[in-house]
XYZ file of C-alpha atoms in Angstrom:
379
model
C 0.000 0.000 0.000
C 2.950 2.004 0.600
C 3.929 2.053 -3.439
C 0.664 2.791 -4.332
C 0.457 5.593 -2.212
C 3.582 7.028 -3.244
C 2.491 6.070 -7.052
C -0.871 7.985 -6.204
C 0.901 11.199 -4.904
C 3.562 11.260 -7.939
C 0.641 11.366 -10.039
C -1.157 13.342 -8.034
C 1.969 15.763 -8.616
C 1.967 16.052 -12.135
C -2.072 16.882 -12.242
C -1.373 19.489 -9.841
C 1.314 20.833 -11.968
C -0.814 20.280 -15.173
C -2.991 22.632 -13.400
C -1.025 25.467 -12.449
C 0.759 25.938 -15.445
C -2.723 26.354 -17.706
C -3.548 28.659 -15.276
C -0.788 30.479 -15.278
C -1.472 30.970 -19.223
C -5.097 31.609 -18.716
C -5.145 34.141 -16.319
C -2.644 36.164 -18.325
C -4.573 36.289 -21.407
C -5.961 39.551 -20.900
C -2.206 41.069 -20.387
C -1.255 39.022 -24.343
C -4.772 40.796 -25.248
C -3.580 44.338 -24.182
C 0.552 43.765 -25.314
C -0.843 42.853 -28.956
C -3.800 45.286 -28.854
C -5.976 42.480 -30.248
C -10.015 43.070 -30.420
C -12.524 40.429 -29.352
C -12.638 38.896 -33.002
C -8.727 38.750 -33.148
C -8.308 37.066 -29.778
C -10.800 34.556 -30.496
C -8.601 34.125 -33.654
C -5.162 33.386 -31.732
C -6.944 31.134 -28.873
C -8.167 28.440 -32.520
C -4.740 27.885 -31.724
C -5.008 25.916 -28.896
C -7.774 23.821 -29.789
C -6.224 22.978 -33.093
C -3.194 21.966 -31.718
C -4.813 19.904 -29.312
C -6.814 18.160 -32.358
C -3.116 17.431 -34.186
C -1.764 15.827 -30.887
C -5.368 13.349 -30.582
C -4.013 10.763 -32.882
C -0.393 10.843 -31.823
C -1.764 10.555 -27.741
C -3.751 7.885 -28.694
C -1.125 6.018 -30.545
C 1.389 6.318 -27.605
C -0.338 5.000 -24.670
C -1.435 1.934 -26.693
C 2.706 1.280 -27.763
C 3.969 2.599 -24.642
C 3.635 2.348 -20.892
C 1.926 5.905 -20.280
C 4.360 7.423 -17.836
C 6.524 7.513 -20.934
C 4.889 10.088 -23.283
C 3.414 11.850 -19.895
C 7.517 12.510 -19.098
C 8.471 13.645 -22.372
C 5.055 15.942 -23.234
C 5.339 17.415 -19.190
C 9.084 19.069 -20.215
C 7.501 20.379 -24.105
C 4.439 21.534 -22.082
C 7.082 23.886 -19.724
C 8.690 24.766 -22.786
C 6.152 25.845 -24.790
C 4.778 28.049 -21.515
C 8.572 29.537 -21.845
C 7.857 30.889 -25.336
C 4.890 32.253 -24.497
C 5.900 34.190 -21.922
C 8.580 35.646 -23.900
C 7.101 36.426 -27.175
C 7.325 39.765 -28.143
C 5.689 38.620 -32.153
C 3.231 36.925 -33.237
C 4.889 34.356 -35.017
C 6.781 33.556 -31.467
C 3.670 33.152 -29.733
C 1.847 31.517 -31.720
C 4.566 29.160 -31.983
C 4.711 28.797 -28.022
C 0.730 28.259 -27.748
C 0.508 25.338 -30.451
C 3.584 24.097 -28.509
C 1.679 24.254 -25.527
C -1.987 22.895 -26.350
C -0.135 20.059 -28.243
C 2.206 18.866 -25.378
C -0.884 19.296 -22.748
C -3.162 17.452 -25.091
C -0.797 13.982 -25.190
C 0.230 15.007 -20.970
C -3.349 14.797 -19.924
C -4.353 11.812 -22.095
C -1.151 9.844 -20.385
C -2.259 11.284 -17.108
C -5.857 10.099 -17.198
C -4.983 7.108 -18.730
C -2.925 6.548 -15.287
C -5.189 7.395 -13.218
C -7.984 4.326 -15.071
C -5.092 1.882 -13.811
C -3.936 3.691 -10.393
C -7.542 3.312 -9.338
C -8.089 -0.113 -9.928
C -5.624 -0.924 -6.720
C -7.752 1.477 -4.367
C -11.068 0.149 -3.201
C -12.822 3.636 -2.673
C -12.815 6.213 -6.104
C -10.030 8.499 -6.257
C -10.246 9.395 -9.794
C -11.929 12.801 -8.515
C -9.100 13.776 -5.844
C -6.648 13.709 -9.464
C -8.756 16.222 -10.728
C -9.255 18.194 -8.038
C -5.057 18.257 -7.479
C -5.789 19.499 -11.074
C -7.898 22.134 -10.497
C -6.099 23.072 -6.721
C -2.634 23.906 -9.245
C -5.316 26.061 -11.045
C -6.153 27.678 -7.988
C -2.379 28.299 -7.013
C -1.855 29.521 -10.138
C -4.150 32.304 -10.693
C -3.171 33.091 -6.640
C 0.732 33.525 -7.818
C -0.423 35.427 -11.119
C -2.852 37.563 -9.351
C 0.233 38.630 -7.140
C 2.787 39.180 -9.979
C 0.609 41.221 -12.053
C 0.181 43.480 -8.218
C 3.795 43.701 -7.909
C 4.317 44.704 -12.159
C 6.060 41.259 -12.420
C 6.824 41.027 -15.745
C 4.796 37.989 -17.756
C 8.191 36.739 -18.737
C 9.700 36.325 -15.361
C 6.917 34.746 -14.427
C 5.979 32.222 -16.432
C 10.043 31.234 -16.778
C 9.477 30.899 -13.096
C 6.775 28.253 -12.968
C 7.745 26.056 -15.495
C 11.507 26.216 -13.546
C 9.312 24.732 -10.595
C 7.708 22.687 -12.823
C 10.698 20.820 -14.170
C 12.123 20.385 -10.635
C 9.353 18.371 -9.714
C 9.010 16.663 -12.672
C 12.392 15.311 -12.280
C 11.497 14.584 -8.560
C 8.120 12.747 -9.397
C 8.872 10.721 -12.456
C 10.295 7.485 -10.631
C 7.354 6.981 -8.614
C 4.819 6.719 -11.392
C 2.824 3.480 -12.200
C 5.027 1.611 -14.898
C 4.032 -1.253 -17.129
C 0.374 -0.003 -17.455
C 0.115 -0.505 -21.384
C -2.910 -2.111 -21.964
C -2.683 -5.128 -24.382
C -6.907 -5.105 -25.785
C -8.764 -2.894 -27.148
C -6.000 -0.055 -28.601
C -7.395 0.335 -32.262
C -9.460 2.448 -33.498
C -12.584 0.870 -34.974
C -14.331 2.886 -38.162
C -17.810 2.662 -39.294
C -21.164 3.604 -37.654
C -20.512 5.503 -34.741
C -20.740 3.477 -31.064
C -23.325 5.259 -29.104
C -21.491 4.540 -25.395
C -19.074 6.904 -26.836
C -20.794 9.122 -28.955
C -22.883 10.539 -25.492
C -19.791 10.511 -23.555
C -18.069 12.016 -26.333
C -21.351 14.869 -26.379
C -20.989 15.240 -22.399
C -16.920 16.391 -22.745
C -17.896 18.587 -25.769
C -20.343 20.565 -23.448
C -17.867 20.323 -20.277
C -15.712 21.591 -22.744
C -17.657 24.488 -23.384
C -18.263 25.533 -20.395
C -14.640 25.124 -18.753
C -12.719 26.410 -21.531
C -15.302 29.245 -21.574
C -14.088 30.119 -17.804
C -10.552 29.356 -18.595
C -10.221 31.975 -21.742
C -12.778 34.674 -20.945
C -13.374 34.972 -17.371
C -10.787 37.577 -16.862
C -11.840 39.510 -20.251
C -15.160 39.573 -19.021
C -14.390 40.554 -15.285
C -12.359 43.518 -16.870
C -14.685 44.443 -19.352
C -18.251 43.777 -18.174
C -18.097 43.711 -14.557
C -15.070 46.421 -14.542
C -13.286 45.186 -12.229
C -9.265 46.136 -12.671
C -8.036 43.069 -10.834
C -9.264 41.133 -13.788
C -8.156 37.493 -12.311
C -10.405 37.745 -9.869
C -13.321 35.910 -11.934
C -10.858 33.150 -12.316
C -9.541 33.214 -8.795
C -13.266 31.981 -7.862
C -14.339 29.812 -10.379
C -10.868 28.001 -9.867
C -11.258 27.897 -6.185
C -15.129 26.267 -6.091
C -14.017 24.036 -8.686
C -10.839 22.847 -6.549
C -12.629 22.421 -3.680
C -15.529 20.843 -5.229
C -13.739 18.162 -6.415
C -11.653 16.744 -3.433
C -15.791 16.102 -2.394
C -16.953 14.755 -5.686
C -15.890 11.038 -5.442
C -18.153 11.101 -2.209
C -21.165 13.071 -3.938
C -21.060 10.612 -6.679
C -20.989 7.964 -4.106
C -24.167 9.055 -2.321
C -26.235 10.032 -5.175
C -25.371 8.619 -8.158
C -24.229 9.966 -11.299
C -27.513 10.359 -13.405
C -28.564 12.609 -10.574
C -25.090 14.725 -10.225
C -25.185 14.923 -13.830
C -28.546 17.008 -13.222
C -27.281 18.357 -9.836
C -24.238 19.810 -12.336
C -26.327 21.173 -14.946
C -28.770 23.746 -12.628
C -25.506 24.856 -10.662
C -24.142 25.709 -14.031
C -27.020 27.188 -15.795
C -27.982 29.187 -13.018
C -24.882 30.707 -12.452
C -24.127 31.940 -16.026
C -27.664 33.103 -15.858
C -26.808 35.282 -12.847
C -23.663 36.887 -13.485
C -25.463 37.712 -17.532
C -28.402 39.515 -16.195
C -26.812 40.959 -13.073
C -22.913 42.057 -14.530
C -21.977 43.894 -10.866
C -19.511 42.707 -8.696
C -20.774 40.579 -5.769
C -23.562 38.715 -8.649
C -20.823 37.606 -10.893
C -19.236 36.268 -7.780
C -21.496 34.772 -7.141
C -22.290 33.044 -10.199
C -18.665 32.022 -11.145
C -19.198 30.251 -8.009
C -21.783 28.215 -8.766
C -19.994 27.760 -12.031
C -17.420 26.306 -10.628
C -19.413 24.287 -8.563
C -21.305 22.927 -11.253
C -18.387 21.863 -13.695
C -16.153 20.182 -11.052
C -17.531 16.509 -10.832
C -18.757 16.365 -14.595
C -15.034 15.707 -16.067
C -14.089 13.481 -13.617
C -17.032 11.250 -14.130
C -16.862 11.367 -17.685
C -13.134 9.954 -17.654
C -14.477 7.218 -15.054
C -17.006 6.151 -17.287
C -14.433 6.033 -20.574
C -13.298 3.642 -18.421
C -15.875 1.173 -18.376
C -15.751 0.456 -22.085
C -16.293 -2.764 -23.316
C -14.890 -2.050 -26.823
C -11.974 0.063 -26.413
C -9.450 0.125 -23.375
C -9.042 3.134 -21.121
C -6.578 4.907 -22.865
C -8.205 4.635 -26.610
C -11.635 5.419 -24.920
C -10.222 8.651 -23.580
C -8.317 9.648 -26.539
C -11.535 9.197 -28.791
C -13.687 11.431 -26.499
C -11.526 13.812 -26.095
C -11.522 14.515 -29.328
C -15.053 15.948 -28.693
C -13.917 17.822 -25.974
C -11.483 19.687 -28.692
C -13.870 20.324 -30.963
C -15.972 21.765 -28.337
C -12.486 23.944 -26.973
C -11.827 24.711 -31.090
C -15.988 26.061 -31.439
C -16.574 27.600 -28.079
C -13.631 30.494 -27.087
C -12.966 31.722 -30.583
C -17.044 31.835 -30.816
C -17.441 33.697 -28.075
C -15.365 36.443 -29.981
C -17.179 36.705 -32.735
C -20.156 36.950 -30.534
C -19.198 39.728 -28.366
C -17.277 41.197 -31.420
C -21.349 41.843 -33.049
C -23.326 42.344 -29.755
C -21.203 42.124 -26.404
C -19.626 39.478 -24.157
C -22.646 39.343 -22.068
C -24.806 38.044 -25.136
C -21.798 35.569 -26.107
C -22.419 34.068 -22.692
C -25.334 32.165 -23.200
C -23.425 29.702 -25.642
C -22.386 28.718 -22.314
C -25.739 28.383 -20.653
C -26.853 26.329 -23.517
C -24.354 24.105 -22.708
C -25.019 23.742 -19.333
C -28.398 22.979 -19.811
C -27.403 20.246 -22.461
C -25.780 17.810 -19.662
C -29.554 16.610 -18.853
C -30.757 15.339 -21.865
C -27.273 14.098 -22.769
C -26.848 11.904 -19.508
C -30.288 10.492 -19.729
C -29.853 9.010 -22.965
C -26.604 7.386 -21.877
C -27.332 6.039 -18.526
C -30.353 4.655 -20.629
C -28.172 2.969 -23.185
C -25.875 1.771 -20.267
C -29.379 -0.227 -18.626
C -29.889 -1.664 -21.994
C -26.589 -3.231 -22.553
């Protein structure tokens, strides 16, 4: 029990890491927005860039946990991910960072299908679910994250020390970590990818991610645009700061919630946290309202990924890591359509209009989930 702990907070290490350096990129978007003087339409332009290089890594992810044990490709895509946060941060065109961002979103894409894909086989030695406390490690580097950028961006920290600084942490413990992952974990079933009529057990999972997508990604990439510019509110991470911190601490509870209600019903439970709160902060824009609804927000997303990945799981044609890499290829597509159409949005009405893409996403998660905890009865 003692290796699997040790296994279980190596991994746990790398999620939390995962987390803090997206934020870190996140919650400086509005500071890249400002440098490059970009509108609404032309940031929704550069963020296509992450999605699209998350789309390119899919098929290469997917590949390399099937031929490889996944601690392997997680190693190599962690120190590309730290890299490509590097460039960023020092990019002064906008050849450079665009260059740094498709450097990024591709090395995270292939980390986080390695990491999950860990996580499938890490839980199968623990009798009680601990697939959410990953995620919530995830989402608690998130938290730290927008915490440290928050307090650079008070002290006039510039964007390049500090993101040079975090991925210097992250490589430290990276090289700490790395020895006390789960090896041999390649599974030895169920790694191809099968064409022809779509198979519905993934095709409503695959639906579910593309509206967690949505909604996340909208939080991640416009939450400190729209604190800024709609709520007007100078200390723009703020937004963030919440929605990261109710989604952090969310999750270190989901595994439990699930437990004691089920997940049809926290599928539900997810949606009206989620819907209401983007409701709130649209029709009431002032400070202590869009608090509040990020809030809820954050609530509201923090069990639904976690679940998703745990049901990938359960696949009876595809193993864990080829199940995960296939839906998250809707989760992409959702990243790819959501952000960059939230610009285009605001860029003909305003951001609070572009917003309900959002709700309508939230509100999706009900009739999703009920037609695949149907087709899960039926099989």
């Amino acid at each position: 029990m003692e290796l699997q702990k040790r296994q279980r907070i190596a991994l746990g290490t790398f999620f939390f890491m995962s987390g803090f350096a997206f934020s870190t990129w996140a919650s400086r978007i509005p500071t890249i927005k400002a440098f490059f003087d970009l509108n609404e339409a032309q940031l929704g332009n550069l963020l296509l860039a992450m999605p699209v290089s998350s789309l390119v890594g899919l098929p290469i992810s997917g590949w390399l946990v099937s031929k490889f044990d996944s601690r392997n490709p997680l190693i190599v895509a962690y120190f590309f991910f730290a890299l490509g946060l590097v460039i960023i941060g020092s990019a002064t065109e906008m050849i450079f960072l665009v260059t740094g961002i498709c450097l990024f979103a591709f090395s995270m894409r292939i980390l986080n299908i390695s990491m999950n894909t860990q996580s499938l086989t890490l839980q199968k030695l623990f009798p009680r679910k601990i697939l959410g406390s990953f995620h919530g490690l995830w989402s608690t580097g998130g938290l730290v994250g927008v915490l440290l950028s928050t307090l650079f961006i008070k002290l006039n920290i510039s964007m390049q020390t500090h993101f040079l600084s975090v991925a210097g942490i992250a490589a430290v413990l990276g090289i700490m970590s790395y020895g006390f992952l789960l090896p041999k974990d390649r599974a030895t079933a169920g790694n191809k990818l099968r064409l022809g009529k779509p198979d519905k057990f993934i095709l409503y999972l695959g639906l579910l991610i593309f509206f967690a997508s949505l909604c996340e990604g909208g939080m991640f990439d416009w939450s400190g645009v729209y604190f800024r510019e709609v709520v007007k509110e100078e200390l723009f991470t703020l937004g963030y700061l919440i929605f990261m911190t109710f989604m952090a601490v969310s999750r270190f509870f989901s595994d439990r919630l699930i437990e004691r209600f089920g997940m049809p019903k926290m599928f539900i439970i997810s949606s009206i946290l989620i819907s209401s709160g983007i409701l709130l902060m649209i029709l009431f824009p002032e400070f202590w309202p869009a608090i509040t609804g990020f809030s809820l927000v954050g609530v509201g997303v923090a069990a639904i990924v976690p679940m998703i990945f745990s049901l990938a799981g359960t696949s009876k044609k595809y193993s864990a890591g080829m199940a995960i890499s296939i839906i998250t290829t809707y989760g992409i597509v959702g990243m790819l359509l959501g952000p960059p159409l939230v610009g285009y949005i605001a860029h003909l009405f305003n951001l609070k209009i572009s917003f309900l893409l959002f709700l309508f996403a939230g509100l999706s998660f009900i009739p999703v989930s009920r037609l695949f905890f149907m087709l899960k009865e039926e099989q």
